[in-house]
Amino acid sequence: MYTTSTAFLEALQEANVSYIFANLGSDHPAMIESLAKAQRDNRELPEVIVCPNEMVALSAAHGYAQKTGIPQAVIIHVECGTQNLGGAIHNAAKGRVPVLIFAGASPFTQEGELTGSRNEFIHWIQDVFDQRGIMRGYTKYNHEIRSGKNVKQLVHRAMQFAKSEPKGPVYLMGAREVMEEQLEEKVTIDPSLWEPIAPSALPPKQVTEIANDLRNSKNPLIVTSYLGRNEAAVNELIRLSEQLAIPVLESCPNYVNFPADHAMHIGYQWNTPEQNKWLEQADVILVLDSDVPWIPLKNKPGNEATIYYIDADPIKEQMPLWYIPSKNFFKADSQIALEQLNEKLSAISDLDQEQISNRWEKFEVIHHERKQAFRLMEEPDGDAITPEYLTACVREIIDQNTIVVNEGISNYPTISNHLELNRSGMLFGSGAGSLGWNGGAAIGMKLADPTKTVISLTGDGSYLFSIPSSVHWMAKRYETPFLTIIYNNHGWKSPKLSTLGVHPTGIAQQTNQFFVDFTPDADLSKIAEAAGGAYAKKVERADELRDAIHECLEVVKGGRVAVLDVSLPNV
């Protein structure tokens, strides 16, 4: 039989999908038949990764796409599975990560009129008025498959949306009868005719304008957050920074955007409660690929600063409240824009080399002093393990073959400041705000490049959100060993910090009642041990930490997942 489902799966193969992260249900008999037949006949289709939880499925696809740039597929069960994607769809949407999601739908016949007609009680219960509406606010494209005759066109059109900037998730759905439809002949299509939109450049006139403002600036500054998703863009950013000695500030970074050991790296900022002096002093600011370059309530540029904003989504079309006072906004690819600026600046013969040299010397000293200050913070507090000391110990085991998955939440600033990563492709964050991405993402990263050592840094809250029972069962079955290190401060620290940010001397602060503690403690690493045979270890003393980390790393390099639960001071 050649069905709509067969054509759908062929289209995924044509679109270079390697994996289908699947949580199957009563709406997928035709899909299961097509997959089984392909396996029997040794016909190549994407490999199915069985995912006991949809959140983990989409997080794994998210991680794979971040590492490779190639969108994968997630197949889920009707509206129940769609809803159970939970915060993972928020993460893919806000992180601009391409992925194709397919969900079945309850049969639309009930008396056997078509193959696939209703034969289970849940087919009535799971029939809802607007299944696509669940996803509409989070996807670039959504549609219903109504015939197998054009199913490949729909898949490739959806992929075209997913891969075009700003990238993001897409959603298709199809009722059981449609997916069971037998087709008289094989559906063929030329995938090369469905390429994503070509990247955009800056208008030539504005290239000159920006270049001149940067060359004449006394205190220029570059701010970025996710430029590092493209290694070539990072190289161009380094080139621009070095041409004019422009310091680079990373705001809420979820990639390595600029080498941490570079003299022009001026630091990181997150929910900074005070004014960043380099931001305040800057007279020309170039913002590249950043959703939140600063938080204006307490930290923003000076009123006279000239700001240029370059981004794949420069007006943040899916953010109802967002504005930055920029001279110009440009919808352009950061790599191409930087290439244009570098070429323009290279052609200028009368750059003020003395000013550039003086600025370089100034920020080189600042960079060194900042690094030394962080080193002084990395000593343990007696027997207690501090987040700074833990991160410094993690830094010691990282090499150029390591991928770090970062969902440290309240420890984001600490991890950024003390990990000191210097090459793009070494660190990934979700790019969004729904917790629990880390476990599935680590599996996706390992599937994308099995040669890499994957280390997941997570808070205890985000570890629990990740559905560790599903994560570690999958990691064992599909042989994707990685090391999880839990920054366990025994509660949700972020809500406490948020409360203190608004009510610094309020009743919650006076009574120390924030309703965020996780005591009595669960033995978090044992969840992974029970679910997936992980090597589980807990450490509470600073003098035991280094040996514990190295021990767990050796386990992972030997092919087994390890989880190290590190006890930090309570929230």
XYZ file of C-alpha atoms in Angstrom:
571
model
C 0.000 0.000 0.000
C 1.156 3.515 -0.803
C -0.688 5.919 1.470
C -0.665 9.545 2.476
C 1.456 8.495 5.453
C 4.013 6.862 3.162
C 4.274 10.018 1.059
C 4.522 12.135 4.211
C 7.446 10.064 5.510
C 9.141 10.171 2.121
C 8.865 13.948 2.177
C 10.634 14.056 5.542
C 13.418 11.941 4.088
C 13.678 14.292 1.104
C 13.927 17.232 3.521
C 17.043 15.701 5.171
C 15.221 14.739 8.353
C 17.301 12.107 10.157
C 15.073 11.509 13.177
C 11.401 11.400 14.020
C 10.948 12.018 17.736
C 7.670 10.200 18.215
C 4.982 9.758 20.837
C 2.432 7.771 18.860
C -1.272 7.206 19.450
C -4.515 5.914 18.002
C -4.294 8.398 15.127
C -1.129 6.849 13.653
C -1.908 3.292 12.406
C -1.114 4.201 8.787
C 2.134 5.880 9.873
C 3.149 2.822 11.890
C 2.321 0.519 8.962
C 4.393 2.610 6.566
C 7.355 2.688 8.948
C 7.155 -1.062 9.569
C 6.958 -1.794 5.849
C 9.949 0.422 5.119
C 11.960 -1.333 7.804
C 10.982 -4.761 6.436
C 11.893 -3.737 2.888
C 15.167 -2.041 3.935
C 13.906 1.250 2.537
C 15.505 4.326 4.072
C 13.296 6.642 6.113
C 14.097 8.819 9.140
C 14.857 6.805 12.268
C 12.121 6.783 14.894
C 13.154 7.796 18.418
C 10.469 6.636 20.837
C 9.808 9.431 23.325
C 7.711 8.661 26.433
C 7.027 12.368 26.844
C 6.282 15.025 24.222
C 8.194 17.785 26.033
C 11.338 15.668 25.793
C 10.625 14.832 22.142
C 10.475 18.462 21.061
C 13.425 19.442 23.272
C 15.525 16.730 21.599
C 14.524 17.956 18.131
C 15.304 21.490 19.347
C 18.815 20.488 20.437
C 19.529 18.604 17.223
C 18.478 21.562 15.074
C 20.559 23.979 17.151
C 23.658 21.853 16.642
C 23.175 21.125 12.928
C 20.815 23.781 11.596
C 18.695 20.962 10.111
C 15.082 20.717 11.340
C 13.886 17.354 12.572
C 10.346 15.976 12.946
C 8.197 15.426 16.021
C 5.101 13.230 15.733
C 2.530 13.423 18.502
C -0.994 12.281 19.356
C -3.968 14.522 18.482
C -4.725 17.525 20.676
C -3.608 15.756 23.863
C -0.064 15.283 22.586
C -0.105 18.776 21.131
C -0.875 20.235 24.544
C 1.653 17.965 26.196
C 4.427 19.611 24.208
C 4.076 22.154 26.976
C 6.765 24.762 27.254
C 8.890 23.097 24.572
C 6.876 24.794 21.830
C 7.420 28.145 23.544
C 11.166 27.414 23.577
C 11.313 26.487 19.904
C 9.283 29.552 18.929
C 11.143 32.100 21.041
C 14.513 30.459 20.370
C 13.832 30.587 16.604
C 14.568 26.898 16.170
C 13.253 25.084 13.084
C 11.254 21.895 13.661
C 8.294 20.203 11.963
C 5.567 18.924 14.271
C 2.857 16.569 13.029
C -0.196 15.537 15.003
C -3.000 13.259 13.955
C -6.620 14.188 14.479
C -9.692 12.241 15.537
C -11.391 10.427 12.647
C -14.173 12.423 10.993
C -16.331 9.385 10.125
C -17.932 6.952 12.549
C -19.731 4.248 10.557
C -16.905 2.737 8.548
C -17.336 5.006 5.541
C -13.549 5.229 5.126
C -10.533 3.273 6.314
C -9.608 4.666 9.707
C -13.170 5.436 10.813
C -13.796 5.790 14.561
C -13.457 2.553 16.503
C -12.331 3.686 19.968
C -14.169 5.769 22.567
C -11.365 8.325 22.739
C -12.074 9.330 19.141
C -15.106 11.238 20.368
C -13.424 12.628 23.455
C -10.355 13.852 21.566
C -12.340 15.612 18.847
C -11.967 19.368 19.445
C -13.091 22.447 17.530
C -9.724 24.069 16.873
C -6.746 21.765 17.362
C -4.508 23.987 15.247
C -5.448 26.917 17.467
C -3.464 25.372 20.309
C -0.310 26.025 18.298
C -1.233 29.127 16.347
C 0.532 31.600 18.636
C 3.783 29.623 18.545
C 4.244 28.426 14.973
C 5.298 30.175 11.778
C 2.917 28.025 9.754
C 0.099 25.597 10.495
C -2.102 23.629 8.138
C -4.249 20.515 7.841
C -3.430 17.734 5.404
C -6.639 16.965 3.511
C -5.336 14.737 0.702
C -2.340 12.569 0.033
C -2.083 13.931 -3.465
C -0.356 17.133 -2.323
C 1.030 16.031 1.039
C 4.642 16.393 -0.112
C 4.035 19.964 -1.220
C 2.656 20.759 2.242
C 5.615 19.177 4.022
C 8.165 21.033 1.912
C 6.235 24.292 2.206
C 6.171 23.879 5.984
C 9.908 23.207 5.976
C 10.458 26.294 3.830
C 8.770 28.369 6.532
C 10.693 26.627 9.320
C 14.099 27.239 7.721
C 13.510 30.824 6.578
C 14.615 33.612 8.928
C 13.380 34.159 11.488
C 13.355 30.376 11.817
C 10.847 28.527 13.951
C 8.486 25.590 14.441
C 5.720 24.592 12.019
C 2.684 22.382 12.599
C 0.772 19.998 10.370
C -2.155 17.802 11.300
C -4.144 15.146 9.502
C -7.151 13.017 10.353
C -6.788 9.255 10.418
C -8.828 8.674 7.273
C -6.670 11.111 5.302
C -3.437 9.542 6.488
C -4.838 6.092 5.542
C -5.796 7.232 2.024
C -4.372 4.916 -0.634
C -2.776 6.716 -3.578
C -2.805 5.317 -7.076
C 0.719 6.392 -7.842
C 3.825 7.535 -6.016
C 3.893 11.262 -5.173
C 6.982 12.933 -6.612
C 8.302 16.442 -6.087
C 11.561 18.327 -6.606
C 12.676 19.431 -3.087
C 15.239 21.837 -4.559
C 12.355 24.123 -5.537
C 11.399 24.644 -1.872
C 14.523 26.243 -0.467
C 14.286 28.796 2.386
C 14.364 32.509 1.692
C 17.878 33.729 0.922
C 19.512 35.777 3.711
C 19.186 39.569 3.578
C 21.869 42.252 3.451
C 22.076 45.870 4.599
C 21.197 48.601 2.087
C 24.491 49.949 0.666
C 23.779 53.533 1.777
C 23.259 52.422 5.369
C 26.450 50.354 5.349
C 28.352 53.592 4.763
C 26.339 55.392 7.444
C 26.941 52.757 10.118
C 30.621 52.388 9.226
C 31.173 56.153 9.459
C 29.392 56.416 12.803
C 31.495 53.555 14.186
C 34.796 54.999 12.915
C 34.004 58.438 14.377
C 32.790 57.085 17.694
C 34.864 57.636 20.804
C 33.027 54.981 22.819
C 31.495 52.404 20.482
C 29.895 49.225 21.834
C 28.510 46.013 20.314
C 25.726 44.106 22.097
C 24.614 40.612 21.069
C 22.767 37.567 22.416
C 22.483 34.827 19.780
C 24.782 35.797 16.932
C 26.835 32.731 17.917
C 24.367 30.332 16.331
C 26.390 31.021 13.165
C 30.128 30.447 13.553
C 30.918 32.484 10.444
C 29.116 35.478 11.971
C 31.281 35.180 15.088
C 34.423 35.346 12.966
C 33.138 38.498 11.275
C 32.258 40.020 14.658
C 35.805 39.386 15.878
C 37.117 41.051 12.738
C 34.941 44.145 13.262
C 35.813 44.383 16.935
C 39.533 44.168 16.192
C 39.459 46.671 13.316
C 38.166 49.465 15.559
C 38.828 48.090 19.081
C 35.113 47.899 19.855
C 34.221 46.119 23.113
C 31.529 43.439 22.962
C 28.873 42.927 25.625
C 26.831 39.713 25.660
C 23.301 40.245 26.937
C 21.382 37.128 28.034
C 23.521 34.940 25.756
C 22.431 31.468 24.685
C 25.431 30.803 22.441
C 29.129 31.658 22.469
C 28.870 34.937 20.584
C 32.392 36.214 21.154
C 35.474 34.523 22.666
C 35.506 34.968 26.433
C 39.309 35.216 26.399
C 39.361 38.040 23.846
C 40.676 41.398 25.073
C 37.556 43.162 23.740
C 35.127 40.922 25.635
C 33.589 43.274 28.182
C 31.331 40.802 29.956
C 27.806 39.500 30.284
C 24.634 40.992 31.639
C 21.403 39.317 32.676
C 18.765 40.767 34.997
C 21.254 43.435 35.974
C 19.859 45.545 38.853
C 22.324 48.375 38.269
C 23.530 50.460 35.356
C 26.210 48.953 33.132
C 28.737 51.768 32.798
C 29.972 50.717 29.342
C 26.406 50.762 28.066
C 25.810 54.161 29.657
C 29.022 55.679 28.258
C 28.654 54.339 24.715
C 27.976 56.948 22.049
C 27.356 54.445 19.196
C 25.821 51.036 19.906
C 25.514 48.279 17.337
C 22.963 45.657 18.458
C 23.261 42.364 16.613
C 20.852 39.433 17.107
C 19.418 40.246 20.507
C 15.892 40.134 21.898
C 16.761 41.903 25.155
C 19.964 43.943 24.726
C 19.276 45.677 28.044
C 16.487 46.067 30.611
C 15.640 49.792 30.567
C 14.076 49.960 34.035
C 17.526 50.268 35.613
C 20.061 49.716 32.875
C 20.061 51.424 29.484
C 22.152 53.539 27.103
C 22.558 57.264 27.496
C 19.936 59.484 25.879
C 22.394 60.767 23.264
C 23.600 57.357 22.104
C 23.142 56.414 18.455
C 21.768 52.878 18.199
C 21.639 50.593 15.167
C 19.654 47.378 15.376
C 20.393 44.417 13.050
C 18.418 41.215 13.485
C 16.499 38.534 11.576
C 13.431 39.843 13.426
C 14.264 43.470 14.241
C 10.814 44.523 15.457
C 10.024 41.267 17.334
C 6.761 40.542 15.581
C 5.608 38.046 18.239
C 6.330 40.320 21.234
C 3.372 42.617 21.954
C 5.418 45.029 24.089
C 8.890 45.714 22.708
C 10.698 48.851 21.665
C 14.267 50.100 21.516
C 15.046 53.727 20.529
C 17.190 52.988 17.473
C 18.227 55.292 14.660
C 17.560 52.449 12.208
C 16.270 48.889 12.306
C 17.519 46.419 9.698
C 16.151 42.989 8.852
C 19.404 41.394 7.783
C 21.582 38.351 8.293
C 24.251 39.242 10.851
C 27.046 37.476 8.988
C 26.310 39.298 5.739
C 25.845 42.630 7.519
C 29.175 42.263 9.308
C 30.908 41.258 6.082
C 29.563 44.444 4.493
C 30.724 46.618 7.396
C 34.155 44.988 7.519
C 34.657 45.460 3.805
C 33.636 49.109 4.033
C 35.923 49.798 7.003
C 38.846 47.982 5.380
C 38.651 50.405 2.470
C 38.990 53.458 4.724
C 42.605 54.607 4.776
C 42.401 57.364 7.386
C 41.128 55.511 10.455
C 42.299 57.132 13.690
C 44.835 54.471 14.618
C 45.927 56.302 17.767
C 42.376 56.371 19.105
C 41.917 52.698 18.208
C 45.190 51.747 19.888
C 44.351 53.675 23.062
C 40.918 52.086 23.232
C 42.396 48.630 22.783
C 44.881 49.157 25.618
C 42.134 50.463 27.894
C 39.811 47.514 27.423
C 42.608 44.972 27.461
C 43.410 46.105 31.014
C 39.719 46.078 31.966
C 39.315 42.574 30.556
C 42.311 41.303 32.534
C 41.164 42.926 35.795
C 37.685 41.506 35.364
C 39.071 38.012 34.835
C 41.270 38.284 37.920
C 38.295 39.400 40.023
C 36.357 36.322 38.980
C 39.282 34.082 39.847
C 39.188 35.413 43.413
C 35.525 34.378 43.658
C 36.246 30.756 42.767
C 37.476 29.575 46.138
C 35.095 27.313 48.087
C 33.451 28.644 51.246
C 34.937 26.164 53.719
C 33.238 22.820 53.157
C 30.386 24.457 51.242
C 30.347 24.382 47.449
C 29.614 27.730 45.841
C 28.244 28.045 42.296
C 31.440 29.886 41.320
C 33.644 27.075 42.598
C 31.476 24.441 40.917
C 31.632 26.269 37.577
C 35.413 26.664 37.853
C 35.722 22.911 38.400
C 33.536 22.270 35.356
C 35.739 24.613 33.327
C 38.725 22.368 34.045
C 37.195 19.371 32.267
C 35.993 21.219 29.165
C 37.988 20.888 25.968
C 37.377 21.842 22.346
C 35.393 18.634 21.864
C 32.821 19.554 24.515
C 29.276 20.816 24.128
C 27.768 22.533 27.162
C 23.978 22.619 27.487
C 23.148 25.451 29.865
C 19.892 25.719 31.810
C 21.341 27.065 35.030
C 18.597 29.747 35.404
C 19.498 31.688 38.577
C 23.120 30.696 37.960
C 23.189 31.927 34.361
C 25.474 34.882 35.241
C 27.819 32.661 37.250
C 28.061 30.058 34.501
C 28.688 32.736 31.869
C 31.347 34.544 33.894
C 33.285 31.519 35.101
C 33.018 28.999 32.265
C 34.963 31.285 29.891
C 34.155 29.531 26.633
C 35.940 30.853 23.573
C 34.509 29.111 20.513
C 31.056 29.116 18.959
C 29.334 25.755 19.003
C 30.543 24.964 22.513
C 27.548 26.289 24.445
C 23.803 26.264 23.871
C 20.871 27.646 25.838
C 17.239 27.218 24.907
C 16.894 30.872 23.944
C 13.599 31.064 25.775
C 11.929 30.828 29.150
C 10.183 27.492 29.667
C 12.212 25.241 31.929
C 13.012 21.604 31.219
C 14.758 21.912 27.852
C 18.125 20.627 29.072
C 17.609 16.840 29.157
C 16.021 16.388 25.751
C 18.393 18.934 24.241
C 21.401 16.956 25.480
C 20.056 13.844 23.727
C 19.498 15.841 20.530
C 23.019 17.282 20.655
C 24.553 13.845 21.160
C 22.542 12.376 18.282
C 23.676 15.292 16.115
C 27.368 14.637 16.860
C 28.179 11.412 18.756
C 31.870 12.369 18.839
C 31.210 15.242 21.239
C 31.223 15.108 25.029
C 27.922 16.645 26.115
C 27.661 18.247 29.566
C 24.316 19.536 30.783
C 24.374 22.205 33.496
C 20.989 22.573 35.144
C 19.342 23.835 38.271
C 17.409 21.371 40.406
C 14.142 22.982 39.317
C 14.927 22.789 35.595
C 16.162 19.217 36.066
C 12.779 18.197 37.460
C 10.978 20.095 34.700
C 12.956 18.118 32.093
C 11.047 14.863 32.843
C 14.261 13.036 33.840
C 12.561 9.633 33.902
C 11.809 9.913 30.166
C 15.111 11.605 29.348
C 17.282 8.915 30.890
C 15.275 5.999 29.560
C 15.758 7.460 26.078
C 19.446 8.144 26.651
C 20.027 4.512 27.574
C 17.982 3.056 24.715
C 19.521 5.253 22.036
C 23.054 5.250 23.455
C 23.455 8.986 23.920
C 25.577 9.252 27.086
C 25.985 12.708 28.582
C 26.912 14.208 31.923
C 24.331 16.142 33.904
C 25.579 18.388 36.699
C 22.804 19.686 38.933
C 23.313 23.070 40.604
C 21.146 22.002 43.510
C 20.208 24.948 45.716
C 17.199 23.027 47.053
C 14.490 25.196 45.566
C 13.386 27.734 42.998
C 15.789 30.606 43.506
C 14.530 32.650 40.557
C 11.058 33.428 42.017
C 12.787 34.553 45.200
C 15.060 36.870 43.216
C 12.074 38.172 41.262
C 10.204 38.950 44.465
C 13.191 40.762 45.967
C 13.602 42.688 42.728
C 10.136 44.210 43.191
C 9.815 44.119 46.998
C 13.389 44.244 48.356
C 12.243 44.883 51.941
C 8.792 43.304 51.777
C 7.094 40.805 54.061
C 8.522 37.835 52.155
C 12.028 39.158 52.745
C 11.347 39.920 56.409
C 9.890 36.490 57.123
C 12.049 34.570 54.631
C 8.919 32.951 53.239
C 9.053 32.685 49.456
C 7.284 29.305 48.984
C 10.081 28.020 46.782
C 12.038 25.472 48.819
C 12.264 21.803 47.793
C 12.880 20.372 51.241
C 12.850 17.592 52.173
C 15.315 16.883 49.383
C 14.689 14.270 46.720
C 17.634 12.146 45.626
C 17.618 13.607 42.122
C 20.400 11.550 40.556
C 18.658 8.335 41.596
C 15.772 9.188 39.258
C 18.161 8.814 36.345
C 19.634 5.654 37.822
C 16.218 4.023 38.157
C 14.902 5.130 34.778
C 17.965 4.676 32.598
C 20.710 2.926 34.536
C 22.636 6.167 34.894
C 25.654 6.470 37.136
C 24.270 8.461 40.058
C 26.417 10.452 42.454
C 25.775 13.130 45.032
C 28.405 15.464 46.469
C 28.068 17.906 49.387
C 31.658 18.844 50.317
C 34.000 21.089 48.368
C 36.982 18.782 48.861
C 35.081 15.956 47.134
C 33.891 17.904 44.111
C 36.801 17.715 41.663
C 37.209 13.960 42.030
C 33.459 13.467 41.645
C 33.345 15.470 38.413
C 36.285 13.590 36.901
C 34.804 10.269 37.988
C 31.483 11.068 36.302
C 33.202 12.312 33.157
C 35.098 9.036 32.797
C 31.831 7.135 33.131
C 30.317 9.177 30.297
C 33.351 8.688 28.079
C 32.926 4.984 28.726
C 29.432 5.101 27.206
C 27.134 5.495 30.225
C 25.055 8.474 31.321
C 26.085 10.091 34.606
C 24.243 12.517 36.864
C 26.112 14.472 39.520
C 23.875 16.136 42.094
C 25.903 18.969 43.652
C 24.570 20.443 46.879
C 24.839 24.240 47.014
C 23.755 26.594 49.804
C 19.961 26.707 50.122
C 17.974 29.395 48.332
